[in-house]
CSV table of C-alpha atoms in Angstrom, one decimal:
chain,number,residue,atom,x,y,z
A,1,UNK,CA,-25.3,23.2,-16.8
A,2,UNK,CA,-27.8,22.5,-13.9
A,3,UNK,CA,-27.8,18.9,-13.9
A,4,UNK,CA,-23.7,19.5,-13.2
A,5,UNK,CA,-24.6,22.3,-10.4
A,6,UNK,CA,-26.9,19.5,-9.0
A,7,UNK,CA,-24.5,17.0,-9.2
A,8,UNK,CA,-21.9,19.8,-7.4
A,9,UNK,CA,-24.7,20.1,-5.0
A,10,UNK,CA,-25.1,16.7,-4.0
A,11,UNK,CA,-21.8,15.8,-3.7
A,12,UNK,CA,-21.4,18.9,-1.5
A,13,UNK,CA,-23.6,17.7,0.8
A,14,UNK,CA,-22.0,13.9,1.1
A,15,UNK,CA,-19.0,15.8,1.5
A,16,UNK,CA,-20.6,17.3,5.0
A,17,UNK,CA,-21.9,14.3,6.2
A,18,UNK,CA,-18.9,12.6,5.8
A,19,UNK,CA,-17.2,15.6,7.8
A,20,UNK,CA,-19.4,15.2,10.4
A,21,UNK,CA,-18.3,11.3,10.4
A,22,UNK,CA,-14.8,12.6,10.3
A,23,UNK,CA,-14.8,14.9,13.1
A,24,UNK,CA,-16.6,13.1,15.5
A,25,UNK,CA,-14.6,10.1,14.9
A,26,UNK,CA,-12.7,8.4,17.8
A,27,UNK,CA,-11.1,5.4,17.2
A,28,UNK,CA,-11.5,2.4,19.2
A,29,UNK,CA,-10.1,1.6,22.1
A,30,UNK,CA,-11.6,-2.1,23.0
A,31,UNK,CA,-13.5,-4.3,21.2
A,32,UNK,CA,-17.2,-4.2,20.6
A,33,UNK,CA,-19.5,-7.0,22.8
A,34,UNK,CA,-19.9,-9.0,19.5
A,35,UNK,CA,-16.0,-9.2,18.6
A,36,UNK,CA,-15.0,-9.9,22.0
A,37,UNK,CA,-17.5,-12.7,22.2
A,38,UNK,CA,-16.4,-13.9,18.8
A,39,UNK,CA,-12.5,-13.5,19.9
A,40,UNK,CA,-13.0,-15.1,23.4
A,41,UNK,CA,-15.0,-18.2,22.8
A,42,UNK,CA,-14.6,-18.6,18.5
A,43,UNK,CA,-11.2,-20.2,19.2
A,44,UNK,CA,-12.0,-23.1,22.2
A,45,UNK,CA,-15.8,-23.3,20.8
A,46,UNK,CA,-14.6,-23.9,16.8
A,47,UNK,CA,-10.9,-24.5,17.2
A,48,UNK,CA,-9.9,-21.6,14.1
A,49,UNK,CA,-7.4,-20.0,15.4
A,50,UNK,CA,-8.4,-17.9,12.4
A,51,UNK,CA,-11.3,-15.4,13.5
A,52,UNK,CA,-12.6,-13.7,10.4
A,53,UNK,CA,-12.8,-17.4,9.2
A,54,UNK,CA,-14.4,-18.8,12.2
A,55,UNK,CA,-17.0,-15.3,11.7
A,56,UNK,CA,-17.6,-16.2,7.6
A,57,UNK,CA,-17.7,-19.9,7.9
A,58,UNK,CA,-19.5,-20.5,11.0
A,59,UNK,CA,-20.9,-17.9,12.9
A,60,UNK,CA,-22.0,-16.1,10.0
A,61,UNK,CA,-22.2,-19.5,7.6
A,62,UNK,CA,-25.4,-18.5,6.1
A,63,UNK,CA,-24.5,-15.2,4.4
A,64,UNK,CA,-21.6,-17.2,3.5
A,65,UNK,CA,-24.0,-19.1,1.7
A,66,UNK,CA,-26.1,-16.0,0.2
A,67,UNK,CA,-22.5,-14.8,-0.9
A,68,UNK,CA,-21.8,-17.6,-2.9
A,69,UNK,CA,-25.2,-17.5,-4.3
A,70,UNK,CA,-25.0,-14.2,-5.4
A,71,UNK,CA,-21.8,-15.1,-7.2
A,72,UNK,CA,-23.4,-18.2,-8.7
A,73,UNK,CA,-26.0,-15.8,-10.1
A,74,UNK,CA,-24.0,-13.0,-11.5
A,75,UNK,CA,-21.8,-15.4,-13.4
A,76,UNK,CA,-25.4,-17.7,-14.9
A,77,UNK,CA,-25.9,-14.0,-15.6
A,78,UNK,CA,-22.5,-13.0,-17.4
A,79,UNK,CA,-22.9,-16.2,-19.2
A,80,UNK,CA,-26.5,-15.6,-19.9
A,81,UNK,CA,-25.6,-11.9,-21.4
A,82,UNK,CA,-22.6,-13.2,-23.5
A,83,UNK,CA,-23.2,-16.2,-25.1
A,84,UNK,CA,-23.1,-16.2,-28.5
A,85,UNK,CA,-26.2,-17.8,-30.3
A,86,UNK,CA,-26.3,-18.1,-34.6
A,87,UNK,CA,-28.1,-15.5,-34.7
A,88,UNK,CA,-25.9,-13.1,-32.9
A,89,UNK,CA,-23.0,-14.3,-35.2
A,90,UNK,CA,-24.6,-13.9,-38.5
A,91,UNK,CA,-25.8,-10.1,-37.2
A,92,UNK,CA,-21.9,-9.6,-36.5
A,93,UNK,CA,-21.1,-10.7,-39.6
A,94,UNK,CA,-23.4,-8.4,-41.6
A,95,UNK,CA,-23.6,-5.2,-40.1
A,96,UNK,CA,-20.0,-5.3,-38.5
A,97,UNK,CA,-17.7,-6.5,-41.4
A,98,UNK,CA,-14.9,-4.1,-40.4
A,99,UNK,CA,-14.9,-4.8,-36.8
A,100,UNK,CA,-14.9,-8.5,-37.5
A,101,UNK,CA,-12.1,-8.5,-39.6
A,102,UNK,CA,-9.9,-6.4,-37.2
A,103,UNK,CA,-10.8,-9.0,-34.2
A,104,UNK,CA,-9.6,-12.1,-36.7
A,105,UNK,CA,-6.4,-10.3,-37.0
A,106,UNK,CA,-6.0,-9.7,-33.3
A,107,UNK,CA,-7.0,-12.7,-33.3
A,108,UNK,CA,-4.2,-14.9,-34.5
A,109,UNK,CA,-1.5,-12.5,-32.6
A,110,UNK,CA,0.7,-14.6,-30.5
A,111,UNK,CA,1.5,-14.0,-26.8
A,112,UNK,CA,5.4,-13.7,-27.2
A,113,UNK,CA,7.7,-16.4,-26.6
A,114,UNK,CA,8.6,-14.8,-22.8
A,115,UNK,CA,4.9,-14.8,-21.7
A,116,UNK,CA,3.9,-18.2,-23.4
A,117,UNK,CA,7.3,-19.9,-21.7
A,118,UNK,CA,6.4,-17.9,-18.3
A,119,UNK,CA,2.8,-18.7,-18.5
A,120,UNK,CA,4.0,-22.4,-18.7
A,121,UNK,CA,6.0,-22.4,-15.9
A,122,UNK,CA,4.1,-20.4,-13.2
A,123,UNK,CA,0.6,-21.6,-14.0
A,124,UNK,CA,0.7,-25.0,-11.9
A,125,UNK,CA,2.2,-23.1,-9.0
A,126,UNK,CA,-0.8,-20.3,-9.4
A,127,UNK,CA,-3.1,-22.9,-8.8
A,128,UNK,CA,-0.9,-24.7,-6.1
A,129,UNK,CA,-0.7,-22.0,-4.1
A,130,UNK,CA,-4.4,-20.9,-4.4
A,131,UNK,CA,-5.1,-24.4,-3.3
A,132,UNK,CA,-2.4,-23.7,-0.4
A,133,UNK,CA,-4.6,-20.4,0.5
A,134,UNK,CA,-7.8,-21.8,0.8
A,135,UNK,CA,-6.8,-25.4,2.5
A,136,UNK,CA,-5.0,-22.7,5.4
A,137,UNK,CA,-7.3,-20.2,5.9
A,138,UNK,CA,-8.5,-21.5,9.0
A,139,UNK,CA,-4.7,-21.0,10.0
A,140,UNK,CA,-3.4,-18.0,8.1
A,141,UNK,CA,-5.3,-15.1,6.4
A,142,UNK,CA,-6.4,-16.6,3.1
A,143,UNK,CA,-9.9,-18.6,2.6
A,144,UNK,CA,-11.9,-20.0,0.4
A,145,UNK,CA,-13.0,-16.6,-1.7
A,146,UNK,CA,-9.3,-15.4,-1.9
A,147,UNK,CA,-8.4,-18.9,-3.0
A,148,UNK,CA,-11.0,-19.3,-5.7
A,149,UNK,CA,-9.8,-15.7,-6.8
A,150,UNK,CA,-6.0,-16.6,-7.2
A,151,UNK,CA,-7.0,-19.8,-9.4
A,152,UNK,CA,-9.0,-17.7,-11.2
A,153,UNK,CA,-5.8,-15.5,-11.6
A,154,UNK,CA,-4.5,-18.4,-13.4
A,155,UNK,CA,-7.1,-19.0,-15.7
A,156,UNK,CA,-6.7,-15.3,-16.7
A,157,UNK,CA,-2.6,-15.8,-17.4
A,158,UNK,CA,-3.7,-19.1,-19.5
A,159,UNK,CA,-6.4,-17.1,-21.6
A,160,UNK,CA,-3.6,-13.9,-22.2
A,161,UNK,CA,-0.7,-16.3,-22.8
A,162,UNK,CA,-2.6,-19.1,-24.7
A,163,UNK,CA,-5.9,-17.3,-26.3
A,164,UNK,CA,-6.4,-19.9,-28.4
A,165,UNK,CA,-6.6,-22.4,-25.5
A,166,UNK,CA,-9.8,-24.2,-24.8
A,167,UNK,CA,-11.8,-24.7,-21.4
A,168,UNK,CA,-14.4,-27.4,-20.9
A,169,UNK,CA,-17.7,-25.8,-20.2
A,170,UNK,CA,-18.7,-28.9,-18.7
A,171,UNK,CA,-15.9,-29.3,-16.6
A,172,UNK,CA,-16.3,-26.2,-15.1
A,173,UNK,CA,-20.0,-26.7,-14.9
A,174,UNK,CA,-19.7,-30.3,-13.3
A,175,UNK,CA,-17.2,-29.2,-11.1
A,176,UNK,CA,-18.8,-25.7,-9.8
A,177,UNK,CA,-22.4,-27.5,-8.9
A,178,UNK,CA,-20.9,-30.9,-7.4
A,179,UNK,CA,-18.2,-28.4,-5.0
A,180,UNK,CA,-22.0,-25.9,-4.6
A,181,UNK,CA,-23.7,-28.8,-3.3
A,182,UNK,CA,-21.5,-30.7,-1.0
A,183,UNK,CA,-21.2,-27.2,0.5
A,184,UNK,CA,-24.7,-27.4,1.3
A,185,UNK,CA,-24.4,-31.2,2.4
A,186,UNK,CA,-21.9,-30.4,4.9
A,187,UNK,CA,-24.5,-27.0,6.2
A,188,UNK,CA,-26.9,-29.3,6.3
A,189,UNK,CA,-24.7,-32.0,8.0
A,190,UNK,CA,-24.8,-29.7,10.6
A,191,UNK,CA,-27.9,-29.2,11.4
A,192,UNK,CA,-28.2,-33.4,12.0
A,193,UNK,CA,-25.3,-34.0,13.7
A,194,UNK,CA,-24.3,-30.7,15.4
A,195,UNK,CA,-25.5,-27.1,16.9
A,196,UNK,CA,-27.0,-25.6,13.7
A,197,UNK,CA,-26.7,-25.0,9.6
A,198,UNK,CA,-23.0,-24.8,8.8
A,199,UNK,CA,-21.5,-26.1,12.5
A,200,UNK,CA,-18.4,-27.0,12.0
A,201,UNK,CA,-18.5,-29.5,14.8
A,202,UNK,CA,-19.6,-32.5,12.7
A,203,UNK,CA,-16.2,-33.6,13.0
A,204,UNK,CA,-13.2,-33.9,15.4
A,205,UNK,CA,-11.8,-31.1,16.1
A,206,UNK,CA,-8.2,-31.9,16.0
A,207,UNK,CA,-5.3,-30.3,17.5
A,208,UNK,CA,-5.7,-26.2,17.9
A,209,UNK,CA,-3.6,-24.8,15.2
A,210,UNK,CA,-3.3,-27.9,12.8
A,211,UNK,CA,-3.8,-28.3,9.3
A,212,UNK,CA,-6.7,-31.0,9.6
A,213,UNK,CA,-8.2,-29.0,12.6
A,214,UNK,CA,-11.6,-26.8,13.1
A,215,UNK,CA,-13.6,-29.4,12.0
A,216,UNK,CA,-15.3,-29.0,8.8
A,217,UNK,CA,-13.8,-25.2,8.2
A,218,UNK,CA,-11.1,-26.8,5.8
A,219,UNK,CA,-13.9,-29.1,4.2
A,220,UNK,CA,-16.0,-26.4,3.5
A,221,UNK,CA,-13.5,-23.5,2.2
A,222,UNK,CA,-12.1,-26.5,-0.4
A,223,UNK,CA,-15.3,-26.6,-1.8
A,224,UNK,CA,-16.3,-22.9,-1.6
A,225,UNK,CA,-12.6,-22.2,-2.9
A,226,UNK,CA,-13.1,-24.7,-5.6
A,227,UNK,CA,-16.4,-23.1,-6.8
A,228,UNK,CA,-15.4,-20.0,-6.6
A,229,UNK,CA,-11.9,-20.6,-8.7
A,230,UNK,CA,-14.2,-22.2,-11.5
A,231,UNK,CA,-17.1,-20.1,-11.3
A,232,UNK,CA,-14.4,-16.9,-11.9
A,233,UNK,CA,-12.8,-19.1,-14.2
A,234,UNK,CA,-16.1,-19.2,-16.8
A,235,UNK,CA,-16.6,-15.5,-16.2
A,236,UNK,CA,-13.5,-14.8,-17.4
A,237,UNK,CA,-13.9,-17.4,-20.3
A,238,UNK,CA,-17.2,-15.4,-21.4
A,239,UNK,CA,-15.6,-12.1,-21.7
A,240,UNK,CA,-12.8,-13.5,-24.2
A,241,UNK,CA,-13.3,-12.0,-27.5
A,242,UNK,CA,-14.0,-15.5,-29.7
A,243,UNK,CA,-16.1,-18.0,-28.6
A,244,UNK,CA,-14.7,-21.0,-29.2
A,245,UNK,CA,-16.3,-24.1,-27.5
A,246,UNK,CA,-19.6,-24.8,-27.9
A,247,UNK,CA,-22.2,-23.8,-25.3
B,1,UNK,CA,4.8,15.6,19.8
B,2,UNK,CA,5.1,14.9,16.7
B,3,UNK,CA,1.7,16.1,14.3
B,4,UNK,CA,1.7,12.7,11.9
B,5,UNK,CA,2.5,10.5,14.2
B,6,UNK,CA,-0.6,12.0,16.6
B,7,UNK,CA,-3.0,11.3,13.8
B,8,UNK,CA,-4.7,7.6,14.3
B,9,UNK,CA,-3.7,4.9,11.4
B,10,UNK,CA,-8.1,4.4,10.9
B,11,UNK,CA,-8.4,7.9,10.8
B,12,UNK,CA,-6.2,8.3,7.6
B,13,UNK,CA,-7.5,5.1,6.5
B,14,UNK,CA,-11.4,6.7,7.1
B,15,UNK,CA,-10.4,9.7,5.4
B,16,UNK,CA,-9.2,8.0,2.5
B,17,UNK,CA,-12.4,5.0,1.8
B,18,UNK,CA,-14.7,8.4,2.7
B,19,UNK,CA,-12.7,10.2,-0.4
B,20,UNK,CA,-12.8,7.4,-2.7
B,21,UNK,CA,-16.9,7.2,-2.3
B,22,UNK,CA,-16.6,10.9,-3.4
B,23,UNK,CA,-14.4,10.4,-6.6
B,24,UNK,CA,-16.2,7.2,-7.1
B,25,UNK,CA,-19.4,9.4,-7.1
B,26,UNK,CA,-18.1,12.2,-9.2
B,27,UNK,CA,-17.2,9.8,-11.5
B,28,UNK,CA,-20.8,8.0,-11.8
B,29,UNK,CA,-22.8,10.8,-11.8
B,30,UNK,CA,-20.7,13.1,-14.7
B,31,UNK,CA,-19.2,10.9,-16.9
B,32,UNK,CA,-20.6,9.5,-20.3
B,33,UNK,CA,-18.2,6.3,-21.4
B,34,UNK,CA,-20.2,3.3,-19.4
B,35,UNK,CA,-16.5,1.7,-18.8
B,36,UNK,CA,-16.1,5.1,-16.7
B,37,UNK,CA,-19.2,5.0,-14.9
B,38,UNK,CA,-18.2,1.0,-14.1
B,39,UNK,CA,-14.4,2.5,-12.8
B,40,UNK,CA,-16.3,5.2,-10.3
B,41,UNK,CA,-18.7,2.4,-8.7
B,42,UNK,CA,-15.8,0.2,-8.1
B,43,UNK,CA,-14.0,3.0,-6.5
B,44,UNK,CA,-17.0,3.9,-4.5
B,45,UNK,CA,-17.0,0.3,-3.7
B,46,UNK,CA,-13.2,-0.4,-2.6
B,47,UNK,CA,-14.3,3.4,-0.3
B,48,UNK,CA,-16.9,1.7,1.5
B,49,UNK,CA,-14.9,-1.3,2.2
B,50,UNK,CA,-11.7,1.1,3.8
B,51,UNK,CA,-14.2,2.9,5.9
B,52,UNK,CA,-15.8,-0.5,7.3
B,53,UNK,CA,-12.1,-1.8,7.7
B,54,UNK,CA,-11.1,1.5,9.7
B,55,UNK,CA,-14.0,1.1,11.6
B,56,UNK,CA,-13.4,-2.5,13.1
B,57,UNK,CA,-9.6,-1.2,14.1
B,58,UNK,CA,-8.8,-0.9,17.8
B,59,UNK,CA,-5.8,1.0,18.7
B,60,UNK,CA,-2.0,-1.2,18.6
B,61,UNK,CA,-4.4,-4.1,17.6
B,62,UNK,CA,-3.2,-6.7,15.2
B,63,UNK,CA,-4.9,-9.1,13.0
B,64,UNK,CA,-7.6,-11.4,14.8
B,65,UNK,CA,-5.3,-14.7,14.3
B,66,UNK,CA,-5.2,-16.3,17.5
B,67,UNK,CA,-1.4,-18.5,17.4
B,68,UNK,CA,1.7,-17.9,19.1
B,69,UNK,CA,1.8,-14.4,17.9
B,70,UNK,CA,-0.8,-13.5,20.0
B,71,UNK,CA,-1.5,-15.9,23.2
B,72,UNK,CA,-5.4,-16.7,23.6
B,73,UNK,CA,-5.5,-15.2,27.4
B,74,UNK,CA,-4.6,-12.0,26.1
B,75,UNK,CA,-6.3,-12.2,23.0
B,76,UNK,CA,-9.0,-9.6,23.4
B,77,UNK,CA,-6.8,-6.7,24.4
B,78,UNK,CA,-4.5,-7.3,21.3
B,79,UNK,CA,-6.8,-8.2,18.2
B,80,UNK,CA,-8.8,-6.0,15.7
B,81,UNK,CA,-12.6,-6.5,15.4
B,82,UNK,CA,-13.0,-9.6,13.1
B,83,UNK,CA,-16.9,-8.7,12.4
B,84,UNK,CA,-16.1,-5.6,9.9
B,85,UNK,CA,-13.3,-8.1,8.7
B,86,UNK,CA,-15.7,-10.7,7.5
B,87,UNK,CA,-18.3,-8.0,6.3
B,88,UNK,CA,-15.8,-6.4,3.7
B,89,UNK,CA,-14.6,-10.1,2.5
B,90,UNK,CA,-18.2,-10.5,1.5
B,91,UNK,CA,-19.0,-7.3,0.3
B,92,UNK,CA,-15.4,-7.6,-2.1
B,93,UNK,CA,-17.0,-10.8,-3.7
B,94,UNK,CA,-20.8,-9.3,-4.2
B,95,UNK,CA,-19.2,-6.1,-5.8
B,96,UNK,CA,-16.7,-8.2,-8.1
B,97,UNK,CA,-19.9,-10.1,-9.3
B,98,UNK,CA,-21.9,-6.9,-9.7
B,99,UNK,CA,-19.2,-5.2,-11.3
B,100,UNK,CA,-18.9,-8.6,-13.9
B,101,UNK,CA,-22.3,-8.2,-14.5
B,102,UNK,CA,-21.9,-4.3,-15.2
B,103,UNK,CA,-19.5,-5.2,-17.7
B,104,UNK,CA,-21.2,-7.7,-19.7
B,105,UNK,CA,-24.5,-5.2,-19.8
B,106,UNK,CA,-21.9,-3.0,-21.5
B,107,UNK,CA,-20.4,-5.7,-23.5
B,108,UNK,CA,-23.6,-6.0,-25.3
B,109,UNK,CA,-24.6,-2.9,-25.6
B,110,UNK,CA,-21.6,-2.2,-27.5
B,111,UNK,CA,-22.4,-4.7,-29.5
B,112,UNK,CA,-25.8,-3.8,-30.6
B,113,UNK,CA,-25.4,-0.1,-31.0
B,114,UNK,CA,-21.4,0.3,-31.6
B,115,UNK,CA,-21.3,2.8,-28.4
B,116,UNK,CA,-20.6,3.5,-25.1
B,117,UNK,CA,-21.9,6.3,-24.8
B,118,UNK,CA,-25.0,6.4,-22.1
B,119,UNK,CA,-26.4,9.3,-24.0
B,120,UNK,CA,-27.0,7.7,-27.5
B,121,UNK,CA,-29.5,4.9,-25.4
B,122,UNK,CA,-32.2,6.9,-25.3
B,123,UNK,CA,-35.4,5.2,-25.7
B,124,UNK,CA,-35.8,3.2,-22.5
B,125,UNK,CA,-34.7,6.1,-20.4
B,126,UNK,CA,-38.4,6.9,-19.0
């Protein structure tokens, strides 16, 4: 009873801060010194027509990086969490008898015949228009994390439609550290042949508003878009009930 | 005047994310089912991000794509804040790998103790 008055109590009190927030609130009328810097110059100085891009890929490139390292670590550590090692199995298979024979049987349920043919039908355009979201989003919203996060929409529809369909590891794994690293080539790239870690400048920077324009933006969202996509991809893959492939 | 159409668009929006972080709260602080407590710190999460969002908007602004929509010499007058923008598309990408990391923690203790209730994990509390 007094943890839940505390918990009243404390909630209580966010609520008046946030009133405060609330009532004093005026809403903007121009933009802040850093957003009009970013949304006079970003466009001549990086050619994005794009700004939130131009802010995530360039100015602010390097949490950009720490983003997609963070990512990178939470799915080593979803994978890390739920692999499945001989041990675990034979423990599953002696103290949960019951439960294991119920997840056989759910097992071999089929997706119906509607889902399986839709599933068949839409999946390549899933991951065609992902790959349409991140090669535009210098031009349109979209980027490389929104992307990633439609492919990996796709894998999902594969693994509900098709359980029983298998996904390299290795593929995934090859693919996810060559895309990680040529990300960091290119930021590095920078640094060499251009104003700093990340600068898009490396390379020519084409006519404003073009698909091959803004330098390196669409060079590095394919690869952040592609490592991303797989690195959701394998999450996904862990949290399936059976594990399949080997490790 | 009319008294909705007085009120601005980020203030609702404000209102809302600021509500959300409540119930998200609520939710992590008083219930038991770890799949519950997972829901409120994803709704606490998508709360922060609407109240960073409502905060970058500038009044009649539209989004901060610079094309024929929205001429480059006019640009500043017409455009949202693109900083708050970028903040919340990382923040949506750390909290979707928190939150699949939250998920597998549960995952496993499910698995080795047939429960997800926080109360029955007892002996690493303090």
């Amino acid at each position: 009873m007094i943890k839940r008055l505390f918990i009243f109590a404390m909630l209580a009190l966010m609520a008046m801060i946030f009133f405060n927030l609330v009532a004093n609130y005026n809403e903007n009328t121009s933009l802040s010194k850093l957003g009009k810097y970013y949304v006079e110059k970003g466009p001549q100085e990086l050619g994005a027509p794009n700004l939130v891009t131009a802010v995530v890929v360039t100015y602010r490139g390097l949490d950009t990086l720490g983003e997609v390292t963070v990512l990178f670590i939470s799915a080593a550590g979803v994978g890390l969490l739920l692999r499945r090692t001989r041990r675990n199995q034979d423990d599953d298979e002696g103290l949960q008898q019951g439960d294991r024979e119920e997840e056989t049987a759910i097992k071999h349920k089929p997706a119906s015949e509607i889902v399986e043919t839709a599933t068949e039908l839409l999946l390549p355009m899933v991951v065609l228009f992902g790959v349409y979201v991140f090669m535009n989003g210098h031009l349109s919203p979209g980027g490389g994390f929104q992307g990633g996060a439609i492919i990996a929409s796709g894998t999902m529809f594969l693994l509900l439609a098709l359980p029983e369909s298998h996904i390299s590891r290795l593929m995934i794994a090859i693919t996810e550290s060559m895309s990680g690293f040529s990300y960091v080539v290119v930021g590095v790239l920078g640094v060499v042949l251009a104003g700093g870690f990340l600068d898009n400048r490396i390379m020519d920077l084409g006519t404003y508003g073009s698909l091959f324009s803004a330098g390196a933006i669409p060079l590095i969202y394919l690869f952040v878009g592609l490592k991303v996509g797989f690195e959701l991809s394998a999450v996904l893959d862990r949290f399936r009930k059976e594990d399949t492939g080997p490790v | 005047m009319n008294i909705l159409t007085d009120i601005p668009v980020s203030l609702i929006v404000l209102c809302s994310g600021l509500g959300l972080i409540l119930i998200g709260l609520w939710g992590m602080l008083t219930q038991r089912n770890m799949i519950r407590m997972i829901i409120g710190f994803s709704l606490t999460d998508t709360g922060i991000h609407m109240v960073m969002v409502s905060i970058g908007y500038v009044t009649g602004g539209t989004a901060p794509i610079i094309n024929d929509a929205v001429p480059m010499a006019d640009a500043v007058n017409r455009v949202v804040d693109p900083v708050p923008s970028a903040l919340v598309l990382t923040a949506i990408v750390i909290g979707l790998g928190v939150t699949a990391v939250m998920l597998a923690f549960a995952v496993r203790i499910y698995k080795a103790r047939n429960t997800l209730n926080i109360d029955e994990c007892t002996e690493s509390k303090w």
